[in-house]
Short mmCIF file of C-alpha atoms (C1' of nucleotides) in Angstrom, two decimals:
data_model
loop_
_atom_site.label_atom_id
_atom_site.label_comp_id
_atom_site.label_asym_id
_atom_site.label_seq_id
_atom_site.Cartn_x
_atom_site.Cartn_y
_atom_site.Cartn_z
CA MET A 1 -11.34 -22.58 17.55
CA GLU A 2 -13.05 -25.49 14.89
CA TYR A 3 -14.48 -24.97 11.54
CA LYS A 4 -17.91 -24.80 12.44
CA ASP A 5 -17.71 -22.15 15.35
CA ARG A 6 -15.91 -20.07 13.92
CA VAL A 7 -18.97 -19.71 10.91
CA GLU A 8 -21.19 -19.11 14.14
CA ALA A 9 -19.01 -17.03 15.38
CA ALA A 10 -19.20 -14.72 12.12
CA LEU A 11 -22.46 -15.38 10.82
CA GLY A 12 -24.52 -17.03 13.57
CA LYS A 13 -25.93 -19.49 14.53
CA GLY A 14 -27.54 -22.41 11.64
CA THR A 15 -26.31 -23.55 8.16
CA VAL A 16 -22.61 -23.58 7.62
CA ARG A 17 -22.91 -24.24 3.74
CA ARG A 18 -23.89 -20.64 2.12
CA ARG A 19 -21.72 -20.41 -1.27
CA SER A 20 -23.33 -17.66 -2.26
CA ASP A 21 -22.18 -14.72 -0.12
CA ARG A 22 -18.33 -16.20 0.49
CA PRO A 23 -16.80 -14.25 -2.23
CA GLN A 24 -18.27 -10.97 -1.09
CA ALA A 25 -17.48 -11.93 2.47
CA ILE A 26 -13.99 -12.69 1.63
CA ILE A 27 -13.50 -9.49 -0.98
CA SER A 28 -14.87 -6.85 2.59
CA ALA A 29 -11.91 -8.72 4.57
CA ALA A 30 -9.26 -8.33 2.02
CA ILE A 31 -10.12 -4.54 1.38
CA ARG A 32 -9.92 -3.92 5.06
CA LEU A 33 -6.81 -5.82 5.67
CA VAL A 34 -4.87 -4.69 2.48
CA GLY A 35 -5.88 -0.90 3.25
CA GLU A 36 -4.72 -1.21 6.85
CA HIS A 37 -1.28 -3.71 6.29
CA GLY A 38 -0.92 -3.44 2.11
CA PHE A 39 -0.98 -5.88 -0.59
CA ALA A 40 2.46 -7.52 0.64
CA ASN A 41 1.88 -7.76 4.61
CA THR A 42 -1.82 -9.10 4.34
CA ARG A 43 -1.48 -12.71 4.76
CA LEU A 44 -4.31 -15.02 3.08
CA GLU A 45 -5.03 -16.92 5.97
CA ASP A 46 -5.90 -13.17 8.07
CA VAL A 47 -8.44 -12.52 5.38
CA ALA A 48 -10.05 -16.04 5.74
CA GLU A 49 -9.98 -15.63 9.70
CA ALA A 50 -11.99 -12.89 9.63
CA ALA A 51 -13.88 -13.96 6.85
CA GLY A 52 -15.08 -16.85 8.72
CA VAL A 53 -12.72 -19.39 6.44
CA SER A 54 -10.17 -21.19 5.68
CA LYS A 55 -7.05 -20.19 3.84
CA ALA A 56 -8.21 -22.94 1.53
CA ALA A 57 -11.09 -21.94 0.49
CA ILE A 58 -10.21 -19.10 -0.77
CA TYR A 59 -8.84 -20.41 -3.39
CA LEU A 60 -12.30 -22.04 -4.71
CA TYR A 61 -13.30 -18.31 -5.52
CA PHE A 62 -10.43 -16.94 -6.90
CA GLU A 63 -7.01 -18.00 -8.49
CA SER A 64 -4.52 -16.70 -6.97
CA LYS A 65 -3.47 -13.57 -3.87
CA GLU A 66 -3.00 -11.20 -6.81
CA ASP A 67 -6.76 -12.28 -8.57
CA LEU A 68 -8.43 -11.29 -5.09
CA PHE A 69 -6.64 -8.41 -5.25
CA PHE A 70 -7.66 -7.24 -8.27
CA ALA A 71 -11.28 -8.01 -7.94
CA LEU A 72 -11.77 -6.08 -4.69
CA VAL A 73 -10.05 -3.19 -6.76
CA ARG A 74 -12.42 -3.78 -9.32
CA GLU A 75 -15.70 -3.85 -7.59
CA GLY A 76 -14.68 -0.91 -5.30
CA ALA A 77 -14.63 1.87 -7.19
CA LEU A 78 -16.53 1.27 -10.31
CA PRO A 79 -20.39 1.55 -8.32
CA THR A 80 -19.31 5.89 -7.17
CA VAL A 81 -18.67 6.15 -10.90
CA ALA A 82 -21.61 5.14 -12.34
CA ASP A 83 -23.94 6.71 -9.12
CA THR A 84 -22.15 9.98 -10.02
CA ASN A 85 -23.02 9.63 -13.67
CA ALA A 86 -26.50 8.77 -12.99
CA ALA A 87 -26.37 12.50 -10.00
CA VAL A 88 -25.32 14.44 -13.31
CA ALA A 89 -27.64 12.98 -15.37
CA ARG A 90 -30.85 13.64 -13.29
CA HIS A 91 -29.51 16.95 -12.20
CA GLU A 92 -31.72 19.72 -12.36
CA GLY A 93 -30.41 23.32 -11.01
CA SER A 94 -27.57 25.39 -11.23
CA LEU A 95 -24.32 24.02 -12.05
CA SER A 96 -22.85 25.28 -8.62
CA ASP A 97 -24.92 23.05 -6.69
CA LEU A 98 -24.35 20.34 -8.91
CA LEU A 99 -20.35 20.85 -8.68
CA GLN A 100 -21.46 21.23 -3.84
CA GLU A 101 -23.43 17.80 -4.56
CA ILE A 102 -20.27 15.59 -6.67
CA ILE A 103 -18.04 17.51 -3.90
CA LEU A 104 -19.89 16.61 -0.94
CA GLY A 105 -21.45 13.47 -1.98
CA ILE A 106 -17.77 11.66 -3.31
CA GLY A 107 -16.10 12.60 -0.60
CA HIS A 108 -17.69 11.93 1.93
CA LEU A 109 -18.28 7.72 0.32
CA MET A 110 -13.96 8.61 0.82
CA ALA A 111 -13.64 9.11 4.07
CA HIS A 112 -15.90 7.44 5.62
CA THR A 113 -16.67 4.47 3.28
CA GLU A 114 -14.21 1.73 1.56
CA LEU A 115 -14.02 3.59 -1.02
CA GLY A 116 -11.35 5.47 0.02
CA THR A 117 -9.43 2.31 1.53
CA ILE A 118 -8.89 1.13 -1.91
CA VAL A 119 -7.81 4.77 -3.33
CA LYS A 120 -5.19 4.48 -0.98
CA ILE A 121 -4.55 1.05 -2.42
CA VAL A 122 -4.16 2.12 -6.01
CA ALA A 123 -1.56 4.67 -5.08
CA ALA A 124 0.33 2.32 -2.64
CA GLU A 125 0.18 -0.80 -5.29
CA ALA A 126 0.63 0.94 -8.38
CA ARG A 127 4.18 0.56 -9.26
CA ASN A 128 4.05 -3.43 -8.31
CA PHE A 129 0.80 -3.72 -10.39
CA PRO A 130 0.53 -1.46 -14.10
CA GLU A 131 -2.35 -3.11 -15.15
CA LEU A 132 -4.22 -1.74 -12.28
CA VAL A 133 -3.25 1.57 -13.18
CA THR A 134 -4.19 1.35 -16.53
CA TYR A 135 -7.42 -0.05 -15.58
CA HIS A 136 -8.31 2.46 -12.91
CA ARG A 137 -7.30 5.24 -15.47
CA ASP A 138 -9.21 3.82 -17.86
CA GLU A 139 -12.19 2.81 -16.10
CA VAL A 140 -12.42 5.20 -13.14
CA VAL A 141 -10.45 8.29 -13.73
CA ALA A 142 -10.84 8.95 -17.39
CA ARG A 143 -14.77 8.65 -16.55
CA ALA A 144 -14.74 11.09 -13.26
CA MET A 145 -12.43 13.40 -15.38
CA THR A 146 -14.83 13.45 -17.93
CA THR A 147 -17.95 13.49 -16.33
CA ILE A 148 -16.57 16.42 -14.05
CA SER A 149 -14.94 18.49 -16.82
CA GLY A 150 -17.84 18.69 -18.29
CA VAL A 151 -20.04 20.09 -15.93
CA ILE A 152 -17.34 22.38 -15.51
CA GLU A 153 -18.04 23.56 -19.78
CA LYS A 154 -21.25 23.56 -19.25
CA GLY A 155 -21.01 25.92 -16.26
CA ILE A 156 -18.63 28.00 -18.78
CA ALA A 157 -20.66 27.82 -22.01
CA THR A 158 -23.94 29.31 -19.55
CA GLY A 159 -21.42 31.52 -18.02
CA GLU A 160 -22.05 30.64 -14.90
CA PHE A 161 -18.38 30.18 -14.08
CA LEU A 162 -15.39 32.18 -15.65
CA PRO A 163 -13.62 30.89 -18.95
CA CYS A 164 -10.58 28.10 -17.43
CA ASP A 165 -8.50 24.97 -18.56
CA ALA A 166 -12.10 22.66 -17.42
CA ARG A 167 -9.62 19.50 -17.27
CA ALA A 168 -7.39 21.26 -14.54
CA GLN A 169 -10.20 22.56 -13.13
CA ALA A 170 -12.02 18.82 -12.78
CA ALA A 171 -8.65 17.28 -11.31
CA LEU A 172 -8.39 20.38 -9.13
CA CYS A 173 -12.31 19.50 -7.74
CA ILE A 174 -11.35 15.51 -6.67
CA PHE A 175 -7.86 15.98 -5.56
CA PRO A 176 -8.63 17.49 -2.27
CA VAL A 177 -11.58 14.78 -2.01
CA LEU A 178 -9.24 12.37 -3.10
CA MET A 179 -6.39 13.32 -0.38
CA ASN A 180 -9.10 13.75 2.52
CA GLY A 181 -9.85 10.12 2.10
CA ILE A 182 -6.25 8.57 1.53
CA TRP A 183 -5.43 10.79 4.90
CA MET A 184 -7.94 9.20 6.59
CA ASN A 185 -6.90 5.78 5.50
CA SER A 186 -3.87 6.24 6.60
CA ILE A 187 -3.36 8.90 8.75
CA GLY A 188 -6.72 8.35 10.25
CA PRO A 189 -9.14 11.21 11.99
CA ASP A 190 -7.27 13.77 13.80
CA PRO A 191 -9.64 16.57 13.79
CA SER A 192 -6.79 18.69 15.77
CA ILE A 193 -5.05 18.53 12.33
CA VAL A 194 -7.98 18.49 10.08
CA ASP A 195 -12.06 17.63 10.46
CA PRO A 196 -12.40 15.65 7.01
CA ASP A 197 -16.26 16.47 6.89
CA ALA A 198 -15.74 20.44 7.51
CA LEU A 199 -12.85 20.39 5.16
CA LEU A 200 -14.87 18.82 2.08
CA LYS A 201 -17.05 21.97 3.06
CA ALA A 202 -14.60 24.93 3.24
CA HIS A 203 -13.06 22.93 0.04
CA ALA A 204 -16.66 23.08 -1.78
CA GLU A 205 -17.57 26.64 -1.14
CA THR A 206 -13.95 28.39 -1.94
CA PHE A 207 -13.32 25.81 -5.05
CA ILE A 208 -16.96 27.15 -6.98
CA ARG A 209 -16.24 30.67 -5.60
CA GLY A 210 -12.78 30.70 -7.22
CA LEU A 211 -14.56 29.67 -10.84
CA ALA A 212 -17.42 31.97 -10.29
CA ALA A 213 -17.90 34.30 -12.91
CA MET B 1 29.79 -8.63 -10.66
CA GLU B 2 32.62 -8.53 -7.93
CA TYR B 3 32.57 -6.42 -5.19
CA LYS B 4 34.75 -3.54 -6.30
CA ASP B 5 33.49 -3.64 -10.28
CA ARG B 6 30.18 -3.16 -8.57
CA VAL B 7 31.43 -0.05 -6.63
CA GLU B 8 33.08 1.58 -9.21
CA ALA B 9 29.36 1.00 -11.56
CA ALA B 10 27.43 2.66 -8.79
CA LEU B 11 30.31 5.37 -8.59
CA GLY B 12 32.80 5.75 -11.13
CA LYS B 13 36.20 5.03 -10.76
CA GLY B 14 37.83 5.69 -8.21
CA THR B 15 38.48 4.56 -4.25
CA VAL B 16 36.47 2.00 -3.13
CA ARG B 17 36.62 2.73 0.58
CA ARG B 18 33.87 6.04 1.89
CA ARG B 19 32.55 5.73 4.88
CA SER B 20 31.59 9.34 5.02
CA ASP B 21 28.95 8.80 2.31
CA ARG B 22 27.71 5.51 2.87
CA PRO B 23 24.21 6.04 4.71
CA GLN B 24 22.84 9.11 2.36
CA ALA B 25 23.85 6.47 -0.48
CA ILE B 26 21.88 3.55 0.98
CA ILE B 27 19.18 5.68 1.67
CA SER B 28 18.78 7.61 -2.19
CA ALA B 29 18.58 3.78 -3.05
CA ALA B 30 16.30 3.10 -0.65
CA ILE B 31 13.88 5.97 -1.08
CA ARG B 32 13.40 4.79 -4.54
CA LEU B 33 13.18 1.42 -4.22
CA VAL B 34 10.51 1.76 -1.48
CA GLY B 35 8.68 3.98 -3.52
CA GLU B 36 8.47 2.65 -6.16
CA HIS B 37 7.67 -1.48 -5.03
CA GLY B 38 5.98 -0.71 -0.35
CA PHE B 39 8.27 -1.45 2.35
CA ALA B 40 7.22 -5.46 2.67
CA ASN B 41 8.39 -5.89 -1.10
CA THR B 42 11.34 -4.46 -1.53
CA ARG B 43 14.45 -6.40 -0.88
CA LEU B 44 17.74 -5.69 1.54
CA GLU B 45 19.63 -7.11 -1.12
CA ASP B 46 18.02 -4.70 -4.52
CA VAL B 47 19.20 -1.67 -1.88
CA ALA B 48 22.46 -3.02 -1.74
CA GLU B 49 22.72 -3.47 -5.00
CA ALA B 50 21.68 0.13 -5.53
CA ALA B 51 23.53 1.16 -3.46
CA GLY B 52 26.86 -0.64 -4.46
CA VAL B 53 27.08 -2.58 -1.06
CA SER B 54 26.59 -5.59 0.24
CA LYS B 55 23.55 -6.73 1.62
CA ALA B 56 25.67 -7.14 5.91
CA ALA B 57 27.38 -3.54 4.91
CA ILE B 58 23.45 -2.11 5.68
CA TYR B 59 24.16 -4.01 8.93
CA LEU B 60 27.16 -1.44 9.56
CA TYR B 61 24.57 1.78 9.49
CA PHE B 62 21.40 0.39 10.32
CA GLU B 63 19.82 -1.89 12.69
CA SER B 64 17.43 -3.39 11.13
CA LYS B 65 15.07 -3.22 7.93
CA GLU B 66 13.19 -0.66 10.03
CA ASP B 67 16.08 1.25 11.53
CA LEU B 68 16.18 2.14 7.29
CA PHE B 69 12.99 2.57 6.75
CA PHE B 70 12.93 4.96 9.63
CA ALA B 71 15.45 7.03 8.72
CA LEU B 72 14.73 7.82 5.30
CA VAL B 73 11.29 9.29 6.15
CA ARG B 74 13.09 10.90 8.95
CA GLU B 75 15.71 13.05 6.20
CA GLY B 76 13.37 12.95 3.58
CA ALA B 77 10.73 15.78 5.15
CA LEU B 78 12.70 17.24 7.52
CA PRO B 79 14.60 20.05 4.65
CA THR B 80 11.76 20.88 3.08
CA VAL B 81 9.71 22.32 6.25
CA ALA B 82 12.56 24.54 7.11
CA ASP B 83 13.30 25.93 3.94
CA THR B 84 9.67 27.04 3.89
CA ASN B 85 9.29 28.17 6.92
CA ALA B 86 12.87 30.27 6.16
CA ALA B 87 11.19 31.50 2.42
CA VAL B 88 8.18 33.20 4.83
CA ALA B 89 10.04 34.46 7.67
CA ARG B 90 12.48 35.95 4.93
CA HIS B 91 9.63 37.03 1.99
CA GLU B 92 8.24 40.84 1.19
CA GLY B 93 5.34 41.63 -0.78
CA SER B 94 2.02 40.60 -0.86
CA LEU B 95 0.64 37.79 0.62
CA SER B 96 -1.16 36.45 -2.45
CA ASP B 97 2.94 36.10 -4.71
CA LEU B 98 3.75 34.62 -1.07
CA LEU B 99 1.20 31.64 -1.22
CA GLN B 100 1.93 31.07 -5.44
CA GLU B 101 5.45 30.38 -4.13
CA ILE B 102 4.31 28.03 -1.59
CA ILE B 103 2.55 26.20 -3.87
CA LEU B 104 4.95 26.26 -6.91
CA GLY B 105 7.72 25.51 -5.10
CA ILE B 106 6.89 22.84 -2.67
CA GLY B 107 4.68 21.48 -5.67
CA HIS B 108 7.91 20.88 -7.64
CA LEU B 109 9.40 19.22 -4.84
CA MET B 110 7.06 17.20 -4.77
CA ALA B 111 6.39 15.78 -8.37
CA HIS B 112 9.66 15.85 -9.54
CA THR B 113 11.91 14.44 -6.31
CA GLU B 114 11.69 12.26 -3.66
CA LEU B 115 9.86 14.39 -1.75
CA GLY B 116 6.61 13.35 -3.74
CA THR B 117 7.71 9.61 -3.40
CA ILE B 118 8.87 10.08 0.80
CA VAL B 119 4.81 11.67 1.02
CA LYS B 120 3.41 8.41 -0.94
CA ILE B 121 5.57 6.00 1.30
CA VAL B 122 4.78 7.14 4.61
CA ALA B 123 1.14 6.90 3.58
CA ALA B 124 1.08 3.75 1.78
CA GLU B 125 3.02 2.28 5.08
CA ALA B 126 1.05 4.78 7.84
CA ARG B 127 -1.08 2.05 9.13
CA ASN B 128 2.25 -0.49 9.53
CA PHE B 129 4.45 1.54 11.84
CA PRO B 130 2.19 4.25 14.15
CA GLU B 131 5.17 5.62 15.22
CA LEU B 132 5.78 7.04 12.03
CA VAL B 133 2.44 8.33 11.83
CA THR B 134 3.02 10.27 15.57
CA TYR B 135 6.16 11.55 14.41
CA HIS B 136 4.61 13.00 11.10
CA ARG B 137 1.77 14.95 11.89
CA ASP B 138 3.95 16.47 15.19
CA GLU B 139 7.29 17.20 12.47
CA VAL B 140 6.23 17.94 9.48
CA VAL B 141 2.02 18.11 9.10
CA ALA B 142 1.93 20.42 12.21
CA ARG B 143 4.58 22.58 11.51
CA ALA B 144 3.53 23.21 7.69
CA MET B 145 -0.07 23.73 8.88
CA THR B 146 1.15 26.72 11.48
CA THR B 147 3.06 28.27 8.85
CA ILE B 148 0.02 28.45 6.02
CA SER B 149 -2.64 28.69 8.20
CA GLY B 150 -0.11 32.13 9.70
CA VAL B 151 0.27 33.31 6.24
CA ILE B 152 -3.99 33.20 5.47
CA GLU B 153 -4.34 34.78 9.22
CA LYS B 154 -1.93 37.69 8.21
CA GLY B 155 -4.22 38.12 5.56
CA ILE B 156 -6.70 38.18 6.55
CA ALA B 157 -5.71 40.99 9.02
CA THR B 158 -4.75 42.84 6.52
CA GLY B 159 -7.76 42.84 4.30
CA GLU B 160 -6.33 40.80 1.65
CA PHE B 161 -8.03 37.76 1.83
CA LEU B 162 -11.53 37.03 3.38
CA PRO B 163 -12.13 35.92 6.40
CA CYS B 164 -12.57 32.14 6.63
CA ASP B 165 -11.04 28.70 8.41
CA ALA B 166 -7.16 29.56 7.94
CA ARG B 167 -6.77 25.78 9.27
CA ALA B 168 -8.63 24.19 6.87
CA GLN B 169 -8.01 26.88 4.08
CA ALA B 170 -4.34 25.75 5.28
CA ALA B 171 -5.41 22.18 4.60
CA LEU B 172 -6.78 23.02 1.12
CA CYS B 173 -3.66 24.30 0.29
CA ILE B 174 -1.53 21.73 0.31
CA PHE B 175 -4.34 18.36 -0.22
CA PRO B 176 -3.57 19.00 -4.45
CA VAL B 177 -0.35 19.87 -3.87
CA LEU B 178 0.30 16.77 -2.11
CA MET B 179 -1.71 14.77 -4.09
CA ASN B 180 -0.16 15.73 -7.52
CA GLY B 181 3.10 14.55 -5.44
CA ILE B 182 0.96 10.61 -4.98
CA TRP B 183 -0.17 10.74 -8.14
CA MET B 184 2.70 11.38 -10.09
CA ASN B 185 4.38 8.87 -8.03
CA SER B 186 1.72 6.71 -8.22
CA ILE B 187 0.57 6.77 -11.36
CA GLY B 188 2.73 8.03 -13.27
CA PRO B 189 3.26 11.36 -15.29
CA ASP B 190 0.63 11.19 -18.36
CA PRO B 191 -0.07 14.95 -19.37
CA SER B 192 -3.24 13.42 -20.95
CA ILE B 193 -4.82 13.19 -17.61
CA VAL B 194 -3.21 15.73 -15.43
CA ASP B 195 0.02 17.84 -16.71
CA PRO B 196 1.42 18.66 -12.95
CA ASP B 197 2.94 21.45 -13.29
CA ALA B 198 -0.41 23.06 -15.41
CA LEU B 199 -2.49 21.35 -12.30
CA LEU B 200 -0.25 23.16 -9.36
CA LYS B 201 -0.14 26.51 -12.15
CA ALA B 202 -4.07 26.45 -12.23
CA HIS B 203 -4.28 24.90 -8.19
CA ALA B 204 -2.18 29.08 -7.08
CA GLU B 205 -4.86 30.74 -9.69
CA THR B 206 -8.03 29.51 -8.42
CA PHE B 207 -6.91 28.32 -4.42
CA ILE B 208 -5.83 32.80 -3.97
CA ARG B 209 -8.66 33.94 -6.14
CA GLY B 210 -11.19 31.71 -3.81
CA LEU B 211 -9.25 33.90 -0.82
CA ALA B 212 -9.06 36.96 -2.22
CA ALA B 213 -11.15 39.68 -0.47
"C1'" DC C 1 51.20 -6.12 12.46
"C1'" DG C 2 46.35 -4.22 13.91
"C1'" DC C 3 41.54 -2.98 12.50
"C1'" DA C 4 37.92 -0.51 10.33
"C1'" DG C 5 34.75 -2.15 6.57
"C1'" DG C 6 34.09 -4.19 4.34
"C1'" DT C 7 31.96 -10.23 1.95
"C1'" DG C 8 29.21 -14.14 1.24
"C1'" DA C 9 27.31 -17.96 2.93
"C1'" DC C 10 23.98 -19.72 5.74
"C1'" DT C 11 20.08 -19.99 8.48
"C1'" DG C 12 15.24 -19.61 10.64
"C1'" DA C 13 10.57 -17.84 9.98
"C1'" DC C 14 7.28 -17.02 7.11
"C1'" DC C 15 3.91 -17.67 3.63
"C1'" DA C 16 1.51 -18.68 -0.69
"C1'" DG C 17 -0.24 -22.51 -2.85
"C1'" DT C 18 -1.69 -27.17 -2.74
"C1'" DC C 19 -3.79 -31.39 -1.59
"C1'" DA C 20 -5.87 -35.65 1.03
"C1'" DG C 21 -9.39 -35.58 3.28
"C1'" DT C 22 -15.01 -35.08 5.58
"C1'" DA C 23 -18.71 -32.67 7.61
"C1'" DA C 24 -22.98 -31.66 5.06
"C1'" DC C 25 -26.44 -31.98 2.34
"C1'" DA C 26 -29.74 -34.47 -2.55
"C1'" DT C 27 -30.77 -37.58 -4.79
"C1'" DG C 28 -31.89 -42.67 -6.21
"C1'" DT C 29 -33.73 -46.76 -5.07
"C1'" DA C 30 -36.73 -50.56 -2.19
"C1'" DT D 1 -38.90 -44.61 5.83
"C1'" DA D 2 -34.54 -46.02 5.77
"C1'" DC D 3 -30.10 -46.20 4.04
"C1'" DA D 4 -26.49 -45.98 0.05
"C1'" DT D 5 -24.38 -42.90 -3.37
"C1'" DG D 6 -23.21 -39.13 -5.22
"C1'" DT D 7 -22.04 -34.08 -4.59
"C1'" DT D 8 -20.83 -29.58 -2.87
"C1'" DA D 9 -18.32 -26.95 0.76
"C1'" DC D 10 -14.90 -26.67 3.06
"C1'" DT D 11 -10.32 -28.06 6.18
"C1'" DG D 12 -5.82 -29.05 8.24
"C1'" DA D 13 -0.85 -30.20 7.30
"C1'" DC D 14 2.19 -29.71 4.38
"C1'" DT D 15 5.73 -28.24 1.03
"C1'" DG D 16 8.96 -25.18 -1.75
"C1'" DG D 17 10.98 -20.63 -1.66
"C1'" DT D 18 12.13 -16.06 -0.10
"C1'" DC D 19 14.50 -13.09 2.64
"C1'" DA D 20 15.45 -10.55 6.83
"C1'" DG D 21 19.31 -10.86 9.80
"C1'" DT D 22 24.13 -12.93 11.53
"C1'" DC D 23 28.79 -14.74 11.32
"C1'" DA D 24 33.54 -15.87 10.50
"C1'" DC D 25 36.60 -14.44 7.02
"C1'" DC D 26 39.05 -11.37 3.92
"C1'" DT D 27 41.72 -7.13 2.57
"C1'" DG D 28 43.75 -2.74 1.90
"C1'" DC D 29 45.84 1.36 4.15
"C1'" DG D 30 48.21 3.51 8.07
#
DNA sequence: CGCAGGTGACTGACCAGTCAGTAACATGTA
DNA sequence: TACATGTTACTGACTGGTCAGTCACCTGCG
């Protein structure tokens, strides 16, 4: 298939020049393919085809395969952290409700959007890219942990929750959510084993009951 | 370094020919390296060197790189499932104690032995090897889920636990344990974020309290 | 000697990254 | 309006390095 035909197939009839949306199209294709096959096993030629460009075009926007990889990991998780912080800041009502909202909200993103793919990618490739670990530990994990353990500590202070190690509980709050996302992106949906949404609901209930005073 | 020297470095002074323990040495080396770098990024030459043999020797015991891969995944998880079933069968005492024993026992293996590496490998490579998913779903996950949900159902029957969806709770029981193992094998130990053993202890407590009648 | 249990050197396929070339559009010039 | 000249966005063909898998030969033990 010729270039123009490919572009039309990917974007519909029209102009051929569309610089601005290219990087995002490439990143989206890369998230999907790297999520499926891993970094080493993903061919830049396939990313290019999925994004409707040639392999060489990727090098117009990214310095190298690794550069593209860092870009997709960076862009993939930050919005969620920011959104969660915002939701916590504007929340009114009981802290149990807030925790439930966090679990179900992030849980849904993990199970059904690119976010779960990102988490799986980070886990799978961490050892190959140490900078990735540093970045994620500081920019994503530490922030998320601070936000959630803050909610739990506040609940302990108000007497809504039993006294406990808030940091450990924050980890226990998100670990099943993360695992659910990894599961969906690896083993795939299989309700006969675990139904992801039912599991999230059960987790929210059990976890909050375990915490409640 | 010559062959004999390499072998001595890997195994200490002594005999050079030891057919019987070769496959296990190769598998152990492969688990470590594949766990660190992923399947595609692990060179058979490096596996060979770590096992103290030449690359060609691997082909005396395994048909292909993929064959070795399946062998390591198969050998890696089955003993744990069998051990857990045995522990459940011979257990006397409260079901809460049994659940705690399961969480801490499997949790320790996940965080500190090859088992965690295997789980990480399966999650990372699942999409590349569909047979792997089928195998693990049927031979490992389904059995483990049956065992644990059996314990929970028994607890509901005796009145020790509240009525609930036993299968979902079984998943919630092991998900944090699995995630802890993946974490240790990806991000690595970092007590400032999560101390793996403290987390397991907290999980056992909270989870059982959430379940208790 | 015979042969099980190796080895080291080799090969073919694969793929990241490069580069000379081109189609589509913009701008100036008369 | 008509056409030259420049620019942007992109391509197809190529190259060099890497690695799974093969093969002809080696070596110590019974």
